[in-house]
Tab-separated table of C-alpha atoms and ligand atoms in Angstrom:
chain	number	residue	atom	x	y	z
A	1	MET	CA	77.963	29.396	236.857
A	2	SER	CA	75.066	26.868	236.769
A	3	ASN	CA	71.582	28.196	236.490
A	4	PHE	CA	70.279	24.711	237.416
A	5	ASN	CA	68.632	24.015	233.919
A	6	GLY	CA	67.155	27.212	233.646
A	7	LEU	CA	65.243	26.807	236.903
A	8	MET	CA	67.076	29.666	238.749
A	9	MET	CA	64.914	32.694	238.347
A	10	GLU	CA	66.861	35.888	239.086
A	11	ALA	CA	63.790	38.207	238.850
A	12	ASN	CA	60.169	38.470	240.480
A	13	LEU	CA	57.186	37.284	238.963
A	14	ILE	CA	54.222	39.943	238.936
A	15	GLY	CA	51.176	39.580	236.759
A	16	GLY	CA	52.881	37.128	234.654
A	17	GLN	CA	55.842	39.130	233.887
A	18	TRP	CA	59.553	38.453	235.121
A	19	ILE	CA	60.832	41.698	236.538
A	20	LYS	CA	64.575	41.825	237.052
A	21	ALA	CA	66.341	44.004	239.625
A	22	ASP	CA	67.004	47.838	238.899
A	23	SER	CA	70.612	48.309	238.286
A	24	GLY	CA	72.757	48.318	241.625
A	25	THR	CA	69.876	47.362	243.640
A	26	ALA	CA	70.032	43.362	243.454
A	27	ILE	CA	70.606	41.299	246.399
A	28	GLU	CA	73.522	38.485	246.306
A	29	VAL	CA	72.531	35.042	247.062
A	30	THR	CA	75.220	32.675	248.396
A	31	ASN	CA	76.198	29.143	248.833
A	32	PRO	CA	76.408	28.646	252.620
A	33	ALA	CA	78.721	25.798	252.140
A	34	THR	CA	81.383	27.315	249.759
A	35	GLY	CA	80.690	31.102	250.167
A	36	ASP	CA	80.223	31.541	246.165
A	37	VAL	CA	77.779	33.784	245.097
A	38	LEU	CA	74.954	31.879	243.043
A	39	GLY	CA	73.299	35.110	241.714
A	40	THR	CA	71.310	38.115	242.603
A	41	VAL	CA	67.410	38.750	243.078
A	42	PRO	CA	65.446	41.810	243.019
A	43	ASN	CA	65.095	44.020	246.294
A	44	ALA	CA	61.437	44.711	245.595
A	45	GLY	CA	59.233	46.666	248.495
A	46	GLY	CA	56.130	48.117	248.953
A	47	ASP	CA	55.437	49.477	245.427
A	48	GLU	CA	56.159	46.270	243.641
A	49	THR	CA	53.887	44.456	246.152
A	50	GLU	CA	51.090	46.770	245.572
A	51	ARG	CA	51.444	45.907	241.835
A	52	ALA	CA	51.523	42.145	242.643
A	53	ILE	CA	48.147	42.429	244.903
A	54	ALA	CA	46.315	44.516	242.211
A	55	ALA	CA	47.531	41.701	239.732
A	56	ALA	CA	46.165	38.917	242.236
A	57	SER	CA	43.057	40.631	242.685
A	58	GLU	CA	42.385	41.048	238.857
A	59	ALA	CA	43.283	37.224	238.360
A	60	PHE	CA	41.181	35.995	241.220
A	61	LYS	CA	38.049	37.373	239.329
A	62	THR	CA	38.421	34.523	236.592
A	63	PHE	CA	40.642	32.285	238.504
A	64	GLY	CA	38.440	32.099	241.436
A	65	ARG	CA	35.686	30.704	239.261
A	66	THR	CA	37.425	28.243	237.246
A	67	SER	CA	35.990	24.591	237.115
A	68	LEU	CA	36.774	22.221	239.743
A	69	SER	CA	38.195	19.872	237.091
A	70	GLU	CA	40.389	22.656	235.701
A	71	ARG	CA	42.078	23.280	239.001
A	72	VAL	CA	42.665	19.509	239.545
A	73	GLY	CA	44.265	19.226	236.186
A	74	LEU	CA	46.529	22.209	236.649
A	75	LEU	CA	47.689	20.379	240.216
A	76	HIS	CA	48.517	17.438	238.552
A	77	LYS	CA	50.595	19.049	235.946
A	78	LEU	CA	52.332	21.092	238.538
A	79	HIS	CA	53.208	18.008	240.502
A	80	ASP	CA	54.569	16.217	237.531
A	81	ALA	CA	56.349	19.529	236.347
A	82	LEU	CA	58.171	19.251	239.931
A	83	MET	CA	58.965	15.640	239.652
A	84	ASP	CA	60.334	15.844	236.271
A	85	ASN	CA	62.699	18.439	237.406
A	86	GLN	CA	63.325	16.997	240.947
A	87	GLU	CA	66.954	16.627	240.653
A	88	ASP	CA	67.728	19.923	239.271
A	89	LEU	CA	65.401	21.462	241.976
A	90	ALA	CA	67.044	19.462	244.812
A	91	GLN	CA	70.843	20.664	243.599
A	92	MET	CA	69.461	24.377	243.651
A	93	LEU	CA	67.860	23.808	246.881
A	94	THR	CA	71.144	22.636	248.441
A	95	ALA	CA	73.046	25.292	246.859
A	96	GLU	CA	71.178	28.282	248.335
A	97	GLN	CA	70.071	26.467	251.772
A	98	GLY	CA	73.030	23.925	252.520
A	99	LYS	CA	71.056	20.898	253.372
A	100	PRO	CA	72.437	17.498	252.459
A	101	ILE	CA	71.270	16.337	248.587
A	102	PHE	CA	69.333	13.414	249.927
A	103	GLU	CA	67.272	15.632	252.153
A	104	ALA	CA	66.732	18.239	249.156
A	105	ARG	CA	65.243	15.597	246.979
A	106	GLY	CA	63.005	14.554	249.694
A	107	GLU	CA	61.947	18.061	250.035
A	108	ILE	CA	60.932	18.550	246.481
A	109	ALA	CA	59.285	15.279	246.487
A	110	ILE	CA	57.055	16.037	249.652
A	111	GLY	CA	56.179	19.312	248.043
A	112	ALA	CA	54.986	17.731	245.145
A	113	ALA	CA	53.411	15.534	247.486
A	114	TYR	CA	51.416	18.325	249.025
A	115	VAL	CA	50.403	19.491	245.366
A	116	LYS	CA	48.866	16.110	244.476
A	117	TRP	CA	47.284	15.581	247.879
A	118	PHE	CA	45.289	19.135	247.681
A	119	ALA	CA	44.419	18.161	243.994
A	120	GLU	CA	42.718	15.159	245.518
A	121	GLU	CA	41.430	16.681	248.592
A	122	ILE	CA	39.592	19.713	246.794
A	123	ARG	CA	37.482	17.106	245.143
A	124	ARG	CA	36.029	16.149	248.730
A	125	ALA	CA	35.427	19.664	249.870
A	126	LYS	CA	32.129	19.367	250.516
A	127	GLY	CA	29.423	21.631	252.127
A	128	GLU	CA	26.295	20.464	254.098
A	129	ILE	CA	22.720	20.192	254.131
A	130	ILE	CA	21.254	21.245	257.490
A	131	PRO	CA	18.023	20.041	258.680
A	132	ALA	CA	15.818	23.289	259.007
A	133	PRO	CA	13.576	24.191	261.865
A	134	GLY	CA	10.457	24.597	259.674
A	135	ASN	CA	9.073	23.281	256.508
A	136	ASP	CA	9.087	26.478	254.790
A	137	ARG	CA	12.947	26.448	254.180
A	138	ARG	CA	16.132	24.634	253.398
A	139	LEU	CA	19.421	25.532	255.076
A	140	MET	CA	23.025	24.277	253.663
A	141	THR	CA	26.582	25.458	253.480
A	142	THR	CA	28.658	26.220	250.497
A	143	ARG	CA	32.322	26.592	250.380
A	144	HIS	CA	34.329	29.611	248.489
A	145	PRO	CA	37.806	30.557	248.046
A	146	VAL	CA	38.683	33.287	250.466
A	147	GLY	CA	40.462	35.677	247.667
A	148	VAL	CA	43.835	36.796	247.475
A	149	VAL	CA	46.620	34.899	249.860
A	150	GLY	CA	49.913	36.438	251.067
A	151	ALA	CA	52.268	33.733	251.715
A	152	ILE	CA	55.499	34.350	253.717
A	153	THR	CA	58.018	31.530	253.925
A	154	PRO	CA	61.308	30.900	255.700
A	155	TRP	CA	64.751	29.600	254.631
A	156	ASN	CA	64.868	26.237	256.127
A	157	PHE	CA	62.294	24.430	253.763
A	158	PRO	CA	62.232	26.821	251.018
A	159	SER	CA	60.466	24.628	248.592
A	160	SER	CA	57.973	22.460	250.715
A	161	MET	CA	56.805	25.393	252.978
A	162	LEU	CA	55.841	27.324	250.021
A	163	ALA	CA	54.120	24.014	248.482
A	164	ARG	CA	51.980	23.748	251.809
A	165	LYS	CA	50.607	27.257	251.137
A	166	LEU	CA	50.364	27.527	247.396
A	167	ALA	CA	48.850	24.217	246.804
A	168	PRO	CA	45.563	24.522	248.995
A	169	ALA	CA	45.466	27.990	247.681
A	170	LEU	CA	45.564	27.001	244.166
A	171	ALA	CA	43.058	23.975	244.833
A	172	ALA	CA	40.717	26.339	246.364
A	173	GLY	CA	40.810	28.820	243.628
A	174	CYS	CA	42.776	31.618	245.589
A	175	THR	CA	45.271	33.747	243.979
A	176	VAL	CA	48.928	34.370	245.796
A	177	VAL	CA	51.593	37.017	246.392
A	178	ALA	CA	54.417	34.965	247.912
A	179	LYS	CA	57.678	36.076	249.816
A	180	PRO	CA	60.265	33.585	249.856
A	181	ALA	CA	62.880	34.354	252.532
A	182	THR	CA	65.912	36.369	250.938
A	183	SER	CA	68.659	34.018	251.942
A	184	THR	CA	66.900	31.074	249.611
A	185	PRO	CA	64.865	32.736	247.298
A	186	TYR	CA	65.501	30.538	244.366
A	187	SER	CA	63.463	27.627	245.490
A	188	GLY	CA	60.496	29.802	245.997
A	189	LEU	CA	60.910	31.807	242.745
A	190	VAL	CA	61.029	28.716	240.782
A	191	TRP	CA	57.267	27.843	241.611
A	192	GLY	CA	56.216	30.885	239.598
A	193	LYS	CA	58.122	29.630	236.602
A	194	LEU	CA	56.779	25.902	237.059
A	195	CYS	CA	53.433	27.324	237.252
A	196	GLN	CA	53.537	29.384	234.390
A	197	ASP	CA	54.711	26.591	232.471
A	198	VAL	CA	51.827	24.331	233.246
A	199	GLY	CA	49.325	26.648	232.329
A	200	TYR	CA	48.405	28.803	235.380
A	201	PRO	CA	46.941	32.267	234.120
A	202	ASP	CA	48.819	35.707	234.604
A	203	GLY	CA	48.497	37.114	238.068
A	204	VAL	CA	47.530	33.775	239.945
A	205	VAL	CA	50.833	33.499	241.467
A	206	ASN	CA	53.060	36.498	241.846
A	207	ILE	CA	56.466	36.050	243.932
A	208	LEU	CA	58.639	39.051	245.260
A	209	THR	CA	62.025	38.895	246.885
A	210	GLY	CA	63.329	41.733	248.927
A	211	SER	CA	62.784	43.858	251.777
A	212	ALA	CA	60.599	41.802	254.491
A	213	ARG	CA	59.148	44.942	255.871
A	214	GLY	CA	58.314	46.681	252.648
A	215	ILE	CA	56.525	43.637	251.125
A	216	GLY	CA	55.397	42.055	254.501
A	217	GLY	CA	54.146	45.698	255.229
A	218	ALA	CA	51.962	46.020	251.856
A	219	ILE	CA	50.833	42.575	252.353
A	220	MET	CA	49.349	43.063	255.708
A	221	GLU	CA	48.013	46.658	254.888
A	222	SER	CA	46.080	45.663	251.817
A	223	PRO	CA	42.428	45.231	252.081
A	224	ASP	CA	42.204	43.083	248.972
A	225	VAL	CA	44.710	40.540	250.828
A	226	ARG	CA	42.148	38.421	252.610
A	227	LYS	CA	44.635	35.953	254.379
A	228	VAL	CA	47.922	35.654	255.303
A	229	THR	CA	49.688	32.114	255.790
A	230	PHE	CA	53.110	32.623	257.310
A	231	THR	CA	55.836	30.171	258.449
A	232	GLY	CA	59.007	31.738	260.579
A	233	SER	CA	59.670	33.013	263.851
A	234	THR	CA	57.222	33.629	266.980
A	235	GLU	CA	58.162	37.121	266.782
A	236	VAL	CA	57.547	37.789	263.442
A	237	GLY	CA	54.465	35.885	263.700
A	238	LYS	CA	53.310	37.882	266.466
A	239	THR	CA	54.004	41.138	264.554
A	240	LEU	CA	51.980	40.130	261.564
A	241	ILE	CA	48.972	39.002	263.782
A	242	ARG	CA	48.955	42.587	265.176
A	243	GLN	CA	49.320	43.926	261.720
A	244	SER	CA	46.289	41.602	260.446
A	245	ALA	CA	43.787	43.478	263.038
A	246	ASP	CA	43.478	46.555	260.670
A	247	THR	CA	41.817	44.541	257.605
A	248	VAL	CA	40.632	41.778	259.798
A	249	LYS	CA	42.531	39.151	257.679
A	250	LYS	CA	42.429	35.383	258.261
A	251	VAL	CA	45.842	34.303	259.566
A	252	SER	CA	47.684	31.013	259.761
A	253	MET	CA	50.997	30.878	261.706
A	254	GLU	CA	53.366	28.267	261.740
A	255	LEU	CA	55.783	29.262	264.358
A	256	GLY	CA	58.790	28.525	266.741
A	257	GLY	CA	58.946	24.990	268.409
A	258	ASN	CA	60.773	23.823	271.518
A	259	ALA	CA	60.132	19.919	271.018
A	260	PRO	CA	60.760	17.534	273.910
A	261	PHE	CA	61.805	14.169	272.879
A	262	ILE	CA	61.141	11.779	276.112
A	263	VAL	CA	62.984	8.548	276.137
A	264	PHE	CA	61.301	5.986	278.819
A	265	ASP	CA	63.330	3.170	280.586
A	266	ASP	CA	60.997	0.851	278.478
A	267	ALA	CA	62.064	2.027	275.050
A	268	ASP	CA	63.635	0.040	272.324
A	269	VAL	CA	66.844	2.134	272.752
A	270	ASP	CA	68.326	1.559	269.221
A	271	ALA	CA	65.230	2.589	267.628
A	272	ALA	CA	64.970	5.713	270.164
A	273	ILE	CA	68.782	6.462	268.636
A	274	GLU	CA	67.555	6.128	265.001
A	275	GLY	CA	64.479	8.463	265.903
A	276	ALA	CA	66.780	10.838	267.740
A	277	MET	CA	69.216	11.372	264.889
A	278	ILE	CA	66.358	12.346	262.415
A	279	ALA	CA	64.353	14.351	264.878
A	280	LYS	CA	67.369	16.442	265.948
A	281	PHE	CA	69.865	16.507	262.971
A	282	ARG	CA	67.653	16.682	259.853
A	283	ASN	CA	68.772	19.714	258.168
A	284	MET	CA	71.447	20.408	260.693
A	285	GLY	CA	68.942	21.013	263.470
A	286	GLN	CA	67.280	23.766	261.602
A	287	THR	CA	63.609	22.691	261.490
A	288	CYS	CA	60.749	24.014	263.754
A	289	VAL	CA	59.898	20.261	264.686
A	290	CYS	CA	63.505	19.690	265.837
A	291	THR	CA	64.019	18.043	268.995
A	292	ASN	CA	65.080	20.623	271.298
A	293	ARG	CA	65.369	18.625	274.547
A	294	PHE	CA	65.986	15.009	275.095
A	295	TYR	CA	64.561	13.752	278.486
A	296	VAL	CA	65.869	10.460	279.108
A	297	GLN	CA	64.762	8.217	282.122
A	298	ALA	CA	67.476	7.543	284.639
A	299	GLY	CA	67.616	3.615	284.174
A	300	ILE	CA	68.593	3.989	280.195
A	301	HIS	CA	70.210	7.376	280.322
A	302	ASP	CA	74.077	6.224	280.374
A	303	THR	CA	73.113	3.861	277.421
A	304	PHE	CA	71.074	6.209	275.494
A	305	VAL	CA	73.959	8.741	275.762
A	306	ALA	CA	76.783	6.416	274.878
A	307	LYS	CA	75.046	5.308	271.702
A	308	LEU	CA	73.666	8.925	270.821
A	309	LYS	CA	77.675	10.156	270.919
A	310	GLU	CA	78.784	7.285	268.694
A	311	ALA	CA	75.993	8.193	266.086
A	312	VAL	CA	76.701	12.008	266.490
A	313	ALA	CA	80.415	11.071	265.788
A	314	ALA	CA	79.702	9.341	263.183
A	315	LEU	CA	77.695	11.880	261.164
A	316	LYS	CA	79.526	12.855	257.684
A	317	LEU	CA	79.937	16.703	257.553
A	318	GLY	CA	80.453	18.608	254.347
A	319	ASN	CA	79.408	20.235	251.173
A	320	GLY	CA	75.632	18.824	251.295
A	321	ALA	CA	76.004	18.673	247.332
A	322	GLU	CA	78.298	15.623	247.637
A	323	ASP	CA	76.588	12.141	248.174
A	324	GLY	CA	76.960	10.637	251.429
A	325	VAL	CA	77.329	13.861	253.358
A	326	GLN	CA	74.507	13.858	256.231
A	327	GLN	CA	75.479	17.528	257.793
A	328	GLY	CA	75.933	20.825	255.752
A	329	PRO	CA	76.653	24.052	256.926
A	330	LEU	CA	74.232	26.196	259.122
A	331	ILE	CA	72.552	28.775	257.257
A	332	ASP	CA	75.040	31.676	258.067
A	333	ASP	CA	77.396	32.863	260.853
A	334	GLY	CA	74.339	34.455	263.200
A	335	ALA	CA	73.203	30.825	263.345
A	336	VAL	CA	76.629	29.620	264.523
A	337	ALA	CA	77.098	32.458	267.004
A	338	LYS	CA	73.751	31.364	268.553
A	339	VAL	CA	74.424	27.773	268.915
A	340	GLU	CA	78.010	28.726	270.525
A	341	GLU	CA	75.863	31.008	272.915
A	342	PHE	CA	73.716	28.028	274.018
A	343	ILE	CA	76.907	25.834	274.634
A	344	ALA	CA	78.564	28.735	276.614
A	345	ASP	CA	75.481	29.186	278.836
A	346	ALA	CA	74.896	25.311	279.272
A	347	ALA	CA	78.653	24.748	280.113
A	348	ALA	CA	78.503	27.837	282.832
A	349	LYS	CA	75.486	26.277	284.337
A	350	GLY	CA	77.080	22.594	284.817
A	351	GLY	CA	76.483	20.803	281.458
A	352	ASP	CA	78.978	18.524	279.834
A	353	VAL	CA	79.866	18.788	276.250
A	354	VAL	CA	80.709	15.152	275.520
A	355	GLN	CA	80.545	15.433	271.965
A	356	GLY	CA	81.659	18.249	269.438
A	357	GLY	CA	80.938	21.580	271.089
A	358	LYS	CA	82.764	24.008	268.357
A	359	ARG	CA	83.024	25.125	264.853
A	360	HIS	CA	84.178	22.828	262.555
A	361	ALA	CA	87.746	22.786	260.929
A	362	ASN	CA	85.901	23.121	257.254
A	363	GLY	CA	85.553	27.131	258.411
A	364	GLY	CA	82.744	29.058	257.142
A	365	SER	CA	79.308	28.420	259.092
A	366	PHE	CA	79.969	24.488	259.640
A	367	PHE	CA	79.385	23.580	263.317
A	368	GLU	CA	80.399	20.273	264.840
A	369	PRO	CA	77.335	18.125	265.705
A	370	THR	CA	77.225	18.319	269.560
A	371	VAL	CA	75.943	16.483	272.514
A	372	ILE	CA	75.634	18.009	275.963
A	373	THR	CA	74.711	16.182	278.876
A	374	GLY	CA	73.741	17.425	282.509
A	375	ALA	CA	71.236	19.711	281.023
A	376	THR	CA	68.574	21.595	283.350
A	377	GLN	CA	65.536	23.617	283.004
A	378	ASP	CA	67.647	27.014	283.938
A	379	MET	CA	69.523	26.542	280.776
A	380	MET	CA	68.734	28.785	277.661
A	381	PHE	CA	67.817	25.771	275.376
A	382	ALA	CA	64.992	24.539	277.867
A	383	LYS	CA	63.348	27.884	276.891
A	384	GLU	CA	64.414	28.831	273.518
A	385	GLU	CA	64.548	27.180	270.179
A	386	ILE	CA	68.158	25.964	269.422
A	387	PHE	CA	67.692	25.631	265.600
A	388	GLY	CA	71.278	24.029	265.332
A	389	PRO	CA	73.051	20.597	265.862
A	390	LEU	CA	73.349	20.636	269.309
A	391	ALA	CA	71.551	17.814	271.524
A	392	ALA	CA	70.969	18.971	274.853
A	393	VAL	CA	70.160	15.542	277.529
A	394	PHE	CA	68.268	16.002	280.377
A	395	LYS	CA	67.702	13.157	283.066
A	396	PHE	CA	64.466	12.462	284.811
A	397	GLU	CA	63.053	9.974	287.122
A	398	ALA	CA	59.203	10.082	286.718
A	399	GLU	CA	56.589	10.248	284.029
A	400	GLU	CA	54.512	13.110	285.732
A	401	ASP	CA	57.634	15.204	286.338
A	402	VAL	CA	58.592	14.780	282.582
A	403	ILE	CA	55.363	15.715	281.144
A	404	GLU	CA	55.360	18.879	283.491
A	405	MET	CA	59.040	19.701	282.044
A	406	ALA	CA	58.153	19.070	278.429
A	407	ASN	CA	55.318	21.354	279.017
A	408	ASP	CA	57.079	24.225	280.781
A	409	THR	CA	57.364	26.268	277.742
A	410	GLU	CA	54.972	28.889	275.794
A	411	PHE	CA	55.722	26.740	272.686
A	412	GLY	CA	53.795	23.820	271.602
A	413	LEU	CA	54.184	22.128	268.008
A	414	ALA	CA	55.791	18.737	268.041
A	415	ALA	CA	56.623	16.250	270.823
A	416	TYR	CA	58.209	12.942	270.483
A	417	ALA	CA	58.414	9.960	273.072
A	418	TYR	CA	59.745	6.342	273.092
A	419	THR	CA	57.972	3.762	275.072
A	420	ARG	CA	56.631	0.167	274.497
A	421	ASP	CA	53.582	0.852	277.142
A	422	ILE	CA	50.884	1.499	275.242
A	423	ALA	CA	48.849	2.991	278.153
A	424	ARG	CA	51.382	5.564	278.660
A	425	ALA	CA	51.628	6.223	274.993
A	426	PHE	CA	47.850	7.536	275.260
A	427	ARG	CA	48.694	9.367	278.569
A	428	LEU	CA	51.393	10.825	276.811
A	429	ASN	CA	49.181	12.132	273.927
A	430	GLU	CA	46.514	13.742	276.630
A	431	GLY	CA	49.070	15.160	278.746
A	432	LEU	CA	51.429	17.006	276.419
A	433	ASP	CA	50.353	20.116	275.113
A	434	TYR	CA	51.439	19.887	271.678
A	435	GLY	CA	49.733	20.111	268.364
A	436	MET	CA	51.471	16.945	267.027
A	437	VAL	CA	52.711	13.972	269.266
A	438	GLY	CA	54.696	11.089	267.630
A	439	ILE	CA	55.329	7.899	269.592
A	440	ASN	CA	58.075	5.559	268.607
A	441	THR	CA	59.101	7.879	265.589
A	442	GLY	CA	61.396	10.985	264.934
A	443	LEU	CA	59.497	11.877	261.819
A	444	ILE	CA	55.770	12.394	261.791
A	445	THR	CA	55.391	14.926	258.766
A	446	THR	CA	53.054	13.514	255.820
A	447	VAL	CA	50.609	15.292	253.602
A	448	GLU	CA	47.749	13.136	254.995
A	449	ALA	CA	48.136	14.593	258.431
A	450	PRO	CA	47.220	18.230	259.926
A	451	PHE	CA	50.751	19.842	260.752
A	452	GLY	CA	50.473	22.775	263.329
A	453	GLY	CA	50.875	23.998	266.792
A	454	VAL	CA	49.419	25.142	269.707
A	455	LYS	CA	50.147	27.847	272.432
A	456	GLU	CA	52.583	30.229	270.754
A	457	SER	CA	53.519	27.844	268.235
A	458	GLY	CA	50.780	29.108	265.989
A	459	MET	CA	47.179	28.563	264.727
A	460	GLY	CA	46.081	26.836	261.612
A	461	LYS	CA	46.877	23.499	260.091
A	462	GLU	CA	48.770	22.690	257.076
A	463	GLY	CA	48.325	19.208	255.308
A	464	GLY	CA	45.481	16.721	256.027
A	465	SER	CA	41.956	17.596	255.211
A	466	GLN	CA	42.269	20.420	257.649
A	467	GLY	CA	44.713	22.065	255.256
A	468	LEU	CA	42.145	23.415	253.091
A	469	ASP	CA	40.029	24.895	255.477
A	470	ASP	CA	42.059	28.226	255.871
A	471	TYR	CA	41.915	28.917	252.183
A	472	MET	CA	37.934	28.396	252.130
A	473	GLU	CA	35.225	30.575	253.454
A	474	THR	CA	31.974	28.467	254.639
A	475	LYS	CA	28.851	30.370	253.359
A	476	TYR	CA	25.469	29.731	254.997
A	477	PHE	CA	22.734	29.624	252.357
A	478	CYS	CA	19.172	29.798	253.285
A	479	VAL	CA	16.254	29.441	250.884
A	480	ALA	CA	12.900	30.261	252.327
A	481	GLY	CA	9.290	30.633	251.115
A	482	LEU	CA	8.971	26.933	250.094
B	501	ADP	P1	63.438	32.731	260.378
B	501	ADP	O1	64.180	32.711	261.859
B	501	ADP	O2	62.868	31.293	259.761
B	501	ADP	O3	64.411	33.470	259.517
B	501	ADP	P2	61.737	35.062	260.351
B	501	ADP	O4	60.435	35.122	261.053
B	501	ADP	O5	62.863	36.067	260.732
B	501	ADP	O6	62.246	33.303	260.590
B	501	ADP	O7	61.649	34.926	258.593
B	501	ADP	C1	60.554	34.157	258.014
B	501	ADP	C2	59.844	34.946	256.829
B	501	ADP	O8	59.469	36.112	257.443
B	501	ADP	C3	61.141	35.351	255.893
B	501	ADP	O9	60.510	35.353	254.659
B	501	ADP	C4	61.739	36.896	256.432
B	501	ADP	O10	62.017	37.658	255.527
B	501	ADP	C5	59.916	37.276	256.877
B	501	ADP	N1	60.018	38.295	257.554
B	501	ADP	C6	61.066	38.719	258.607
B	501	ADP	N2	60.259	40.027	259.290
B	501	ADP	C7	59.114	40.190	258.451
B	501	ADP	C8	58.217	41.376	258.797
B	501	ADP	N3	58.183	42.324	259.538
B	501	ADP	N4	57.047	41.243	258.088
B	501	ADP	C9	56.845	40.346	257.035
B	501	ADP	N5	57.801	39.349	257.016
B	501	ADP	C10	58.875	39.326	257.774
């Protein structure tokens, strides 16, 4: 069995020590494409987490005061370590998560790009000099690392979601206790190894796998953890926000989405199809910014559907490790059952399955990429996140109506629209209640821009110049008696 050139860490990192599972308690990690067991990871809980928090608190005393150039230098080395190992890291990511290898390579690269971005951005984390009301004093603001950060990440981008948290934390001088998702732990744990390899001191980065409640509970209860950053479901996010109250932690939350993708009659339909395929079928539909609802204007509807069907039918499905595969398996059987439930609900309410619609002949958690037309606002997927390879197409007539339908959800992460009318593009940006709006593109994530949602999709931004804010406190400094 491959250990991906020594990158597959079957242990937890606490205070610089790699701790293996106690006998008989290890959790097996499987490859969703083959069902093979890749290896095991420890089933850590509250005790291990308290030790990790203690190590992070101790390490913060010195790491929080390291010089800017030292922190920048370490981040550049970490970036290079990621890129030097890109191929092995991508193979390991695909093996545990299922996404096609070209997407996995891209995920490692964007994770590394976040590390480089924050290495650059921390050099511009300036304070302010504020005009004072009287001549006897000078006012300014200074910026400081928040302290120990708890980072909880999901399985769909097990490497880059941690990058967006770890990189700004380390840039600012924070120390970290991280918990990757149990189904995809190796892409998270390896960050600990790479951080050690490039010279981060013991205790700066600690990574635990195991009980979500045990680890999450200890992170949330600890007064020493000053900030929690979470990417995952809205349901768990709400629990963490509630739990954060007792110790008044800063929280940033990247939660669920329900992205509309609006195609107007004046759109370039081929460009819209290209964007639609990326925005819907990337990672088999398992991203929080994946299109959940296609709204297509009546005049272009039939052309769009015909071309979408054709593009979806042409998708190559298989083990993501094989070059050329565009669709791997879903993460597990529960994800497949959920997609089946959405399809059954839509079919019962008058939707037409025009492409796919069932489990794939490959078996396991493979599912046929699917298109449903005749979608309506009373179907389950109008309200809930699909998180699977199912494109639901709604037909609409007027711009005002589609904006209202698009906003008819408690979520507000990403929205997409295709139009060649520049005035309409600005009206959409102002009318759509979403944290991110993309016009004439299906892929908007980039390290330079702030990623984040409004409403129940979360709070706080990752990436961009704003991505540092959550990891730094602004202190007001007043010197009087001049
Ligand atoms: P997803 O649908 O992406 O699996 P979850 O919100 O269930 O989203 O999981 C995201 C991350 O949150 C995972 O690492 C998971 O183990 C963790 N998690 C789940 N429940 C809790 C909890 N009660 N407290 C802390 N972390 C949790």
